[in-house]
mmCIF file of C-alpha atoms and ligand atoms in Angstrom:
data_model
loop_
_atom_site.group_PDB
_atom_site.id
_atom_site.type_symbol
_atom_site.label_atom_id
_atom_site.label_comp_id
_atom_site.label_asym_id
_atom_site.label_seq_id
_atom_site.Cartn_x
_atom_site.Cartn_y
_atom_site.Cartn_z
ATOM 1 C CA UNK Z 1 -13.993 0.500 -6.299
ATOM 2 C CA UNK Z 2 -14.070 0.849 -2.676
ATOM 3 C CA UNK Z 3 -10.788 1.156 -0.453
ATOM 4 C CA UNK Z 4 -10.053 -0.053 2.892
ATOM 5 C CA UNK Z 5 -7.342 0.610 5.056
ATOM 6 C CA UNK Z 6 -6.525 -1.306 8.796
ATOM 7 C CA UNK Z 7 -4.567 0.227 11.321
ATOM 8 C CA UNK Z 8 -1.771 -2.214 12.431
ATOM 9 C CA UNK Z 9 -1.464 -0.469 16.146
ATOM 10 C CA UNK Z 10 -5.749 -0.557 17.330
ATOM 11 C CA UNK Z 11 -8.797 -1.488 15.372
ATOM 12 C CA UNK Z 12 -9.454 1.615 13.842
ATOM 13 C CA UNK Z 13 -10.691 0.506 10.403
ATOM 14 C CA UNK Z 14 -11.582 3.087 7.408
ATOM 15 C CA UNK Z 15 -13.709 2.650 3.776
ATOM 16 C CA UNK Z 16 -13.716 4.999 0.524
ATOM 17 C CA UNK Z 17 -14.820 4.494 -2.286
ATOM 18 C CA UNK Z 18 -12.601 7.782 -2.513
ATOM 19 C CA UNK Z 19 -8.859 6.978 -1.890
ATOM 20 C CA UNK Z 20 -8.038 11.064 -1.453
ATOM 21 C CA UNK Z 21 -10.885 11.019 1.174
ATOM 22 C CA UNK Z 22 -9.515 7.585 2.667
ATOM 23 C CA UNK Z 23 -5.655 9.020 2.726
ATOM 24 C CA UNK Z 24 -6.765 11.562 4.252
ATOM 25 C CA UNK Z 25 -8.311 9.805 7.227
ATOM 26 C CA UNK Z 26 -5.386 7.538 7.594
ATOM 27 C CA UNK Z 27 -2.837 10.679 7.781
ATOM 28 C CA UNK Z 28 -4.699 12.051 10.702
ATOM 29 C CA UNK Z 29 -5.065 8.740 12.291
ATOM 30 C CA UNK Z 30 -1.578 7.453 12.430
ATOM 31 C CA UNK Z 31 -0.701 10.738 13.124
ATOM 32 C CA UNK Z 32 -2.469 10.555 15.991
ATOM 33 C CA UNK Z 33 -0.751 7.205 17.147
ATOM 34 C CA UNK Z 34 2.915 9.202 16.898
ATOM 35 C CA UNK Z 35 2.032 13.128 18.651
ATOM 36 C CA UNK Z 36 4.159 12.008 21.117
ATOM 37 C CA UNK Z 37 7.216 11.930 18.865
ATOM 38 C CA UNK Z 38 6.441 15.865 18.058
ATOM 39 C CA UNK Z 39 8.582 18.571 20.733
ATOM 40 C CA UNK Z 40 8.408 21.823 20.323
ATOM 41 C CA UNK Z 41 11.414 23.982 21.488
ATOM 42 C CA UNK Z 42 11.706 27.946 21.020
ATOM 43 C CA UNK Z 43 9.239 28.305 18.172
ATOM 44 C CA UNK Z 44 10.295 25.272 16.591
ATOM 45 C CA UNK Z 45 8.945 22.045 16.235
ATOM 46 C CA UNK Z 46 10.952 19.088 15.631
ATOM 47 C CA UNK Z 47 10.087 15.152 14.986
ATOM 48 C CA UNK Z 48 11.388 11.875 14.642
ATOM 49 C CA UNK Z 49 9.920 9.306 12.634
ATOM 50 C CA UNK Z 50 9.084 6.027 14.448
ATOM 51 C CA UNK Z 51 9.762 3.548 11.367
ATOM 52 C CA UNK Z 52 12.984 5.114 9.921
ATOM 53 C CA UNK Z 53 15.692 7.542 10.646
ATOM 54 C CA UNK Z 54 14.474 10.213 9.404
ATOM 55 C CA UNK Z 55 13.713 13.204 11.724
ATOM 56 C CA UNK Z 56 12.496 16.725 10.744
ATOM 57 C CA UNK Z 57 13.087 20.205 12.400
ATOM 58 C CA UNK Z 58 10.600 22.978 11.164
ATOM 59 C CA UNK Z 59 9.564 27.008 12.340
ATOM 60 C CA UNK Z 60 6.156 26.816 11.345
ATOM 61 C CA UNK Z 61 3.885 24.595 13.615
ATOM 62 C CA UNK Z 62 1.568 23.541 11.374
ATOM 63 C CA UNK Z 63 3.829 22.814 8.111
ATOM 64 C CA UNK Z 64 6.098 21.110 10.519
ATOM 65 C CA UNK Z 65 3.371 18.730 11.741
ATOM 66 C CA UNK Z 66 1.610 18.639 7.908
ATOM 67 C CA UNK Z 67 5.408 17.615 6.523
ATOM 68 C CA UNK Z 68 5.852 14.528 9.478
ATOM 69 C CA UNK Z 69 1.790 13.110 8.443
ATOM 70 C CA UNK Z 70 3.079 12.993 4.856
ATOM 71 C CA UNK Z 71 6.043 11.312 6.348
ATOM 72 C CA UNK Z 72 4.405 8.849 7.956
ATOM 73 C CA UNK Z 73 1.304 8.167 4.919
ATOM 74 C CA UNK Z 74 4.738 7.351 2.754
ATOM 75 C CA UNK Z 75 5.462 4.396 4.923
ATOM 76 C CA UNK Z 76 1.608 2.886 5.293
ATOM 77 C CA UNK Z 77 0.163 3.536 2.131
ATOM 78 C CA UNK Z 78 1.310 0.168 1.033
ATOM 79 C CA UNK Z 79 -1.575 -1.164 3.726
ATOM 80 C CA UNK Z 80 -4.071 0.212 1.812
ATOM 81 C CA UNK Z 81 -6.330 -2.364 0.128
ATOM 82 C CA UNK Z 82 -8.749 -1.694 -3.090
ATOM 83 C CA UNK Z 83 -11.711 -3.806 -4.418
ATOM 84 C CA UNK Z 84 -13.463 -4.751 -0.863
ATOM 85 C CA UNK Z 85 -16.411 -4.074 0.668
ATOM 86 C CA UNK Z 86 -17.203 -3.081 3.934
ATOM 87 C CA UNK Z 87 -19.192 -6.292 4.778
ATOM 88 C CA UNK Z 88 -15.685 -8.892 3.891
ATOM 89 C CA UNK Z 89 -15.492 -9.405 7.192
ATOM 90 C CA UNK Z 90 -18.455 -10.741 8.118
ATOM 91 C CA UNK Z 91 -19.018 -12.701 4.756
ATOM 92 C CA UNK Z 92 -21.431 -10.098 3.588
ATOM 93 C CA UNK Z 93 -24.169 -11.428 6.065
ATOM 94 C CA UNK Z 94 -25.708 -10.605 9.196
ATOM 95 C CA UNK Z 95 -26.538 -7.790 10.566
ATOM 96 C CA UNK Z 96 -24.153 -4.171 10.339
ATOM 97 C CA UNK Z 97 -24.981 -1.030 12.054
ATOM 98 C CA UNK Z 98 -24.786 2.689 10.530
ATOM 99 C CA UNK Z 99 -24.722 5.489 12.770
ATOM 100 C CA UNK Z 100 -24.802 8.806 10.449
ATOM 101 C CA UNK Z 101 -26.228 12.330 10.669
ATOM 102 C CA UNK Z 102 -30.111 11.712 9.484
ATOM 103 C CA UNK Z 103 -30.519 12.833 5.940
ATOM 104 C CA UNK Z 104 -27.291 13.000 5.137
ATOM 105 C CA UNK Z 105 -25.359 12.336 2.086
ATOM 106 C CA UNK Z 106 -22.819 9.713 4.415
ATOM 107 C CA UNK Z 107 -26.101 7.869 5.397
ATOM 108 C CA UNK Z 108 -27.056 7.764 1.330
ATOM 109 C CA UNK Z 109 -23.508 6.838 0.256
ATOM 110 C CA UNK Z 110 -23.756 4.002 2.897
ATOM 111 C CA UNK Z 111 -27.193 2.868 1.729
ATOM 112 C CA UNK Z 112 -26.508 2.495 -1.879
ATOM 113 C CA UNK Z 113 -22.838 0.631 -0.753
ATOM 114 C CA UNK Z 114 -24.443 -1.504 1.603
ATOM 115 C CA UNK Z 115 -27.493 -2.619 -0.789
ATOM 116 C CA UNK Z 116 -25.236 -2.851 -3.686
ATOM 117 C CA UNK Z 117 -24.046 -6.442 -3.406
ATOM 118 C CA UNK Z 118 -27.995 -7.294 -3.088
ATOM 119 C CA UNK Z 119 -30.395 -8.384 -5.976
ATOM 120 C CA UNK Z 120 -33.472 -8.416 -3.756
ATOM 121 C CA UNK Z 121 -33.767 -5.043 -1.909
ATOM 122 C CA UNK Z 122 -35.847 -5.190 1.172
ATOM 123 C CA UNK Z 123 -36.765 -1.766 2.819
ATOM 124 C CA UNK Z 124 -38.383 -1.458 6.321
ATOM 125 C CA UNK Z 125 -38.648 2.559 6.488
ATOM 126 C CA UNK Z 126 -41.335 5.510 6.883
ATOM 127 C CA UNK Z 127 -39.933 7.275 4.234
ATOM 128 C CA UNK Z 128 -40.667 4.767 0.992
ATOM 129 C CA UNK Z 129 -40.505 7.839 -1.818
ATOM 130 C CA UNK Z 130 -37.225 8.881 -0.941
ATOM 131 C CA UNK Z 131 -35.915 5.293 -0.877
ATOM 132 C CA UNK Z 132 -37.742 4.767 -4.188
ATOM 133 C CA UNK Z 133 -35.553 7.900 -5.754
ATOM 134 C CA UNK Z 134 -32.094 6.521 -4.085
ATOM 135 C CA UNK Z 135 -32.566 3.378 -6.103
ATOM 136 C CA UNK Z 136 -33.948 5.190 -9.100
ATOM 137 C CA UNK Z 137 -30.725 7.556 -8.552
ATOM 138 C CA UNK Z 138 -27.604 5.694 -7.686
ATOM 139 C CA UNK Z 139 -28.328 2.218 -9.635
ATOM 140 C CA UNK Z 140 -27.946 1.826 -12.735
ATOM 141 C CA UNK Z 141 -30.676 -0.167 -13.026
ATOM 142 C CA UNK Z 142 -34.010 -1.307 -10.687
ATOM 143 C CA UNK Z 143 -33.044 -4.145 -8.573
ATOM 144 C CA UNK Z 144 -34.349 -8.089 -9.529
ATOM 145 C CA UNK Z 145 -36.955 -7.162 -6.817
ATOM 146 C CA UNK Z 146 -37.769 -4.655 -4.138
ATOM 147 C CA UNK Z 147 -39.902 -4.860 -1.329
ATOM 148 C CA UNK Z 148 -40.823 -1.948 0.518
ATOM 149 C CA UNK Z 149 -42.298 -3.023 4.171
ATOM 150 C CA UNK Z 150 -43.757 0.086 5.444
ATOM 151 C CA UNK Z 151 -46.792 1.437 7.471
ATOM 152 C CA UNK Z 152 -47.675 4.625 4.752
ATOM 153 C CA UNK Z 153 -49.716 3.995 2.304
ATOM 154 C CA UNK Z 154 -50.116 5.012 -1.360
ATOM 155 C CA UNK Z 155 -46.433 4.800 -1.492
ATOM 156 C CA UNK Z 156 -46.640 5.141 -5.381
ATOM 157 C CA UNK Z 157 -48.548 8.027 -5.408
ATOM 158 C CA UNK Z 158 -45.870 10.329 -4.086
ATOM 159 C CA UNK Z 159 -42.969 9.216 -5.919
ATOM 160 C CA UNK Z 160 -43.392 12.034 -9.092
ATOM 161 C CA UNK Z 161 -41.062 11.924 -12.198
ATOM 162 C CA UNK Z 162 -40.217 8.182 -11.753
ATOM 163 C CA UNK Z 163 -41.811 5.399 -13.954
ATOM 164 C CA UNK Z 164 -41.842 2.509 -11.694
ATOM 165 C CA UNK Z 165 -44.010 0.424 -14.037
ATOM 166 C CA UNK Z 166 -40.899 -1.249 -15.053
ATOM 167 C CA UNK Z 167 -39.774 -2.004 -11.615
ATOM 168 C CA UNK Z 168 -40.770 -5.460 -10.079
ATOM 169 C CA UNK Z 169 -42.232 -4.099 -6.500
ATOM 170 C CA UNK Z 170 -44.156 -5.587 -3.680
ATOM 171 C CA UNK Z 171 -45.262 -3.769 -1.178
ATOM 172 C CA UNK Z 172 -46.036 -4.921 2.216
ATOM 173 C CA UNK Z 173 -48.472 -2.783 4.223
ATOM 174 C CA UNK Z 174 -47.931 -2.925 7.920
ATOM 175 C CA UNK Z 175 -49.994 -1.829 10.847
ATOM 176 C CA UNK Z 176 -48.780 0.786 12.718
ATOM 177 C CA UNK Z 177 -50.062 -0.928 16.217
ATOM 178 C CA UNK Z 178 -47.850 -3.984 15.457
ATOM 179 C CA UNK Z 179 -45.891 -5.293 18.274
ATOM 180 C CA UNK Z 180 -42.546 -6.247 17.686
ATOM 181 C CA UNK Z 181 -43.398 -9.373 17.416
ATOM 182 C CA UNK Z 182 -45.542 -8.806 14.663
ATOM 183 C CA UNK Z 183 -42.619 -7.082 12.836
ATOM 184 C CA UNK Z 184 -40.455 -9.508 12.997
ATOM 185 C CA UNK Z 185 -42.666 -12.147 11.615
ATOM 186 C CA UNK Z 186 -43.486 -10.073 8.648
ATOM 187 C CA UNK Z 187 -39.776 -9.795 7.882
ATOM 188 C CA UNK Z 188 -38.798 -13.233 7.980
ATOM 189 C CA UNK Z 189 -41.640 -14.035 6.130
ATOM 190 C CA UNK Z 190 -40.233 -11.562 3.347
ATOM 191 C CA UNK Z 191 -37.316 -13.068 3.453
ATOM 192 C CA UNK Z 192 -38.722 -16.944 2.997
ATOM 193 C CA UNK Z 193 -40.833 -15.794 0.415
ATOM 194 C CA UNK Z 194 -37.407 -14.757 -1.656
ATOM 195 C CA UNK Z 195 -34.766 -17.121 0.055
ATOM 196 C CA UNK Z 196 -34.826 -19.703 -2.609
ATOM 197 C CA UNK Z 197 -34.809 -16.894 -5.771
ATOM 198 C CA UNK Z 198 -31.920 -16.463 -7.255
ATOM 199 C CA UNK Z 199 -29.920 -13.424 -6.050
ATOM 200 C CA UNK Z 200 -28.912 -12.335 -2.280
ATOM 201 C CA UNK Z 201 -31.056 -10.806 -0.066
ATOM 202 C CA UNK Z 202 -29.951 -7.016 1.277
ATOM 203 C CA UNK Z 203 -32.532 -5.157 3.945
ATOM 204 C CA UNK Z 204 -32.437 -2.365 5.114
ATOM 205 C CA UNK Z 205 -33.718 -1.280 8.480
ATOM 206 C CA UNK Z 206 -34.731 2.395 8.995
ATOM 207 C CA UNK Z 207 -36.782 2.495 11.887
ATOM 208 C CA UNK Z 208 -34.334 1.451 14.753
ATOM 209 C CA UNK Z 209 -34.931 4.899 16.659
ATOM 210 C CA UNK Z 210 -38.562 4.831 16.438
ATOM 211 C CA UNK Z 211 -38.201 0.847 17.660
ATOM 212 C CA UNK Z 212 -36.115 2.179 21.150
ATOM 213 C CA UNK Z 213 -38.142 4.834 22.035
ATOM 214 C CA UNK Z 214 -41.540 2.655 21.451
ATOM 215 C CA UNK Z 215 -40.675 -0.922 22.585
ATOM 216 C CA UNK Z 216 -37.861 -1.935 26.067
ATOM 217 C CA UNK Z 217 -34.508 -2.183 25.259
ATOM 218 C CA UNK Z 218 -34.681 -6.356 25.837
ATOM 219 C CA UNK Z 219 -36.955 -6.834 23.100
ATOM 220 C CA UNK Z 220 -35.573 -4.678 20.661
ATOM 221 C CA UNK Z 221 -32.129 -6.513 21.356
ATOM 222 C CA UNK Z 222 -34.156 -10.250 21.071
ATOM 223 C CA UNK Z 223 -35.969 -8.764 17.832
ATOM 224 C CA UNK Z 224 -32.517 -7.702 16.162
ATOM 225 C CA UNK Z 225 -31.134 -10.709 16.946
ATOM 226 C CA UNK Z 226 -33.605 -13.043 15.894
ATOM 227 C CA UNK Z 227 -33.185 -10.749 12.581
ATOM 228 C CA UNK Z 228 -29.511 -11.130 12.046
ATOM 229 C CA UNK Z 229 -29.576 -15.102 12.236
ATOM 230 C CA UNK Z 230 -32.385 -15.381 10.301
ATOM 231 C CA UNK Z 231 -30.292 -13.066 7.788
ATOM 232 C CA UNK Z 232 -27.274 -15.482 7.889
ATOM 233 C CA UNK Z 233 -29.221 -18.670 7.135
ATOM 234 C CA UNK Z 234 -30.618 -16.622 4.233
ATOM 235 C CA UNK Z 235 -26.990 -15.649 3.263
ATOM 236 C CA UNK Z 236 -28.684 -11.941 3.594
ATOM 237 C CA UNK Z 237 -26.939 -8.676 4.966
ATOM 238 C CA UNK Z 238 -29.516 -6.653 7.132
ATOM 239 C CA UNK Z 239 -28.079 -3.342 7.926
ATOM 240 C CA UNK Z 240 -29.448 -0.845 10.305
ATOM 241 C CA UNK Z 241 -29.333 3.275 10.576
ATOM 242 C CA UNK Z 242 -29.331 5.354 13.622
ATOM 243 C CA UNK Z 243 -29.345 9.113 13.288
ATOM 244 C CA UNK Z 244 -25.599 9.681 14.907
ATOM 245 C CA UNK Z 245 -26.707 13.185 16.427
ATOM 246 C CA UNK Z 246 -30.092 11.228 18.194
ATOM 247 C CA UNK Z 247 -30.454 10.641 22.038
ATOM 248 C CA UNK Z 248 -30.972 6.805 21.348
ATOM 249 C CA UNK Z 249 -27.413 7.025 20.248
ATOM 250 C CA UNK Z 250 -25.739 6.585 23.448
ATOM 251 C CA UNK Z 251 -28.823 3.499 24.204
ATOM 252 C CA UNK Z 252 -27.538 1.908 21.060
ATOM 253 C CA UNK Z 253 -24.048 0.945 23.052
ATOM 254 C CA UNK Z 254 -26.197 -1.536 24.904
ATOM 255 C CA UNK Z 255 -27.837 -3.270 21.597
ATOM 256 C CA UNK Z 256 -24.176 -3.989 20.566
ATOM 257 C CA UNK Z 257 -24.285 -7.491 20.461
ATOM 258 C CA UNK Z 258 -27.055 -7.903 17.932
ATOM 259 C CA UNK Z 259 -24.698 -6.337 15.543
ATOM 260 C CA UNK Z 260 -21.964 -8.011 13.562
ATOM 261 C CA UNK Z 261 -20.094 -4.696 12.569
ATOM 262 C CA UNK Z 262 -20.865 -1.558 13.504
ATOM 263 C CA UNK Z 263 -19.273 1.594 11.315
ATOM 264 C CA UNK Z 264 -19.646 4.961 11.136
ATOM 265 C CA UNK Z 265 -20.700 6.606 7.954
ATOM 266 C CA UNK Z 266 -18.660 10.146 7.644
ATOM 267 C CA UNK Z 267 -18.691 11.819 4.338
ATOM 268 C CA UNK Z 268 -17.316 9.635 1.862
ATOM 269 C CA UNK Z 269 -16.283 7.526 4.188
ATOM 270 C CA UNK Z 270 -17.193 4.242 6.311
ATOM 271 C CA UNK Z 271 -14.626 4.069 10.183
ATOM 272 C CA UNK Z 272 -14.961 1.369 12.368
ATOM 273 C CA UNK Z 273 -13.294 1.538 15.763
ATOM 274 C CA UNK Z 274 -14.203 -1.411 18.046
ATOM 275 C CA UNK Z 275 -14.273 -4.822 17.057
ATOM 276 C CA UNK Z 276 -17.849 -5.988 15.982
ATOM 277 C CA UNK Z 277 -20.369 -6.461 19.314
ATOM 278 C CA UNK Z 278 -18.305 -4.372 21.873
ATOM 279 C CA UNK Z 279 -20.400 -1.183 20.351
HETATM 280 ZN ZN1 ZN P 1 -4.751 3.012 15.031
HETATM 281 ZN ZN1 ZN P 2 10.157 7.414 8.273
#
């Protein structure tokens, strides 16, 4: 069960599949919307609320301002929705971009929610063992079919203590001096080969850094581009990760467009603050 919550004052939007974790994040933020209605005045800090009468008067700072986000969660927790995903918007197609600390357990926790509502797994990453022992992991069972697109080989071979004998796999070898180009043909050939199974297509695209520091910003945008449409005639959700604490970070702002949603994977949860292409 995943929560969502949208912020009726900006488009700050926030995901949990935790709704402590997703409270939490909504206190702060609509605390943040009111500071103004906090004075302080000879050690004391006083507040008024902005959607009732109710004001508070308190000596300690921080319970003072602790006692007014309560306040204020009492009269927006009815906003909260359950039993969405983060892709409703968008119709669970196209293509979404992650921006998370590399390796972390937010950039897991988005992978397994953003592959979840997919039957065929594709994976375009230099890491295929660790993807491998996600799945093997977090599902609770292998998906109808998983491709892994990938330029190391014996990919098998390094994946110890899982039987993967069971697991329908195909494994797509790429060449490492590929142009992009190249790359995208091979996906959308992946994708035709399994567009008419039955199931939805979910990919996931690990190698975004390695694509804007090898290949010109223009044809990384025209690649991811030509990606996401091809993903929506397939009725497929590509998603994306960038390492949030990476230089090619800040160059990301520019790709913006070739992105239908673009969140922020933080802990448990999933934040998205601009409306989908502005970055
Ligand atoms: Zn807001
Ligand atoms: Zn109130």
């Amino acid at each position: 069960m995943v929560y969502r919550f949208r912020c009726q004052h900006c488009s700050f939007v926030v995901w949990s599949a935790s709704k402590d974790a997703l409270v939490d994040a909504v206190g702060s933020h609509v605390l943040d919307h009111h500071r103004q209605r906090v004075t302080k005045h000879d050690f004391r800090l006083r507040w008024d609320c902005p959607y009732c009468e109710s004001t508070g008067q308190y000596h300690g700072l921080d319970d003072g301002i602790e006692k007014l986000k309560r306040h204020l969660l009492d009269h927006v927790t009815s906003l909260v929705e359950s039993g969405v995903h983060v892709t409703d918007n968008i119709d669970g197609t196209g293509n979404v971009l992650v921006r998370s600390p590399h390796g972390s357990a937010a950039s897991d926790n988005a992978r397994v929610h953003l592959l979840s509502p997919g039957d065929i797994v594709v994976f375009v990453t230099t890491a295929p063992d660790e993807r491998l022992r996600l799945l093997h992991d977090e599902l609770r069972e292998w998906p109808a079919q998983t491709v892994i697109v990938t330029t190391k080989s014996d990919v098998l071979e390094n994946v110890s203590g899982i039987d993967s004998s069971e697991m329908p796999l195909e494994l797509v070898q790429l060449d490492g001096r590929l142009g992009l180009s190249g790359l995208g043909e091979t996906l959308s050939r992946v994708i035709k080969e399994y567009e008419a199974a039955a199931g939805r297509i979910a990919v996931e695209f690990d190698i975004l850094s390695e694509l804007i520091e090898k290949f010109d910003l223009r044809t990384v945008f025209k690649l991811l581009h030509v990606l996401g449409q091809r993903a929506k005639r397939a009725d497929a959700l590509a998603h994306y990760h960038i390492d949030s604490r990476a230089r090619s970070e800040s160059t990301i702002n520019i790709l913006g467009k070739a992105f239908d949603l673009s969140v922020r994977a933080r802990g448990q949860r999933f934040v998205s603050e601009s409306p989908p292409g502005t970055g």
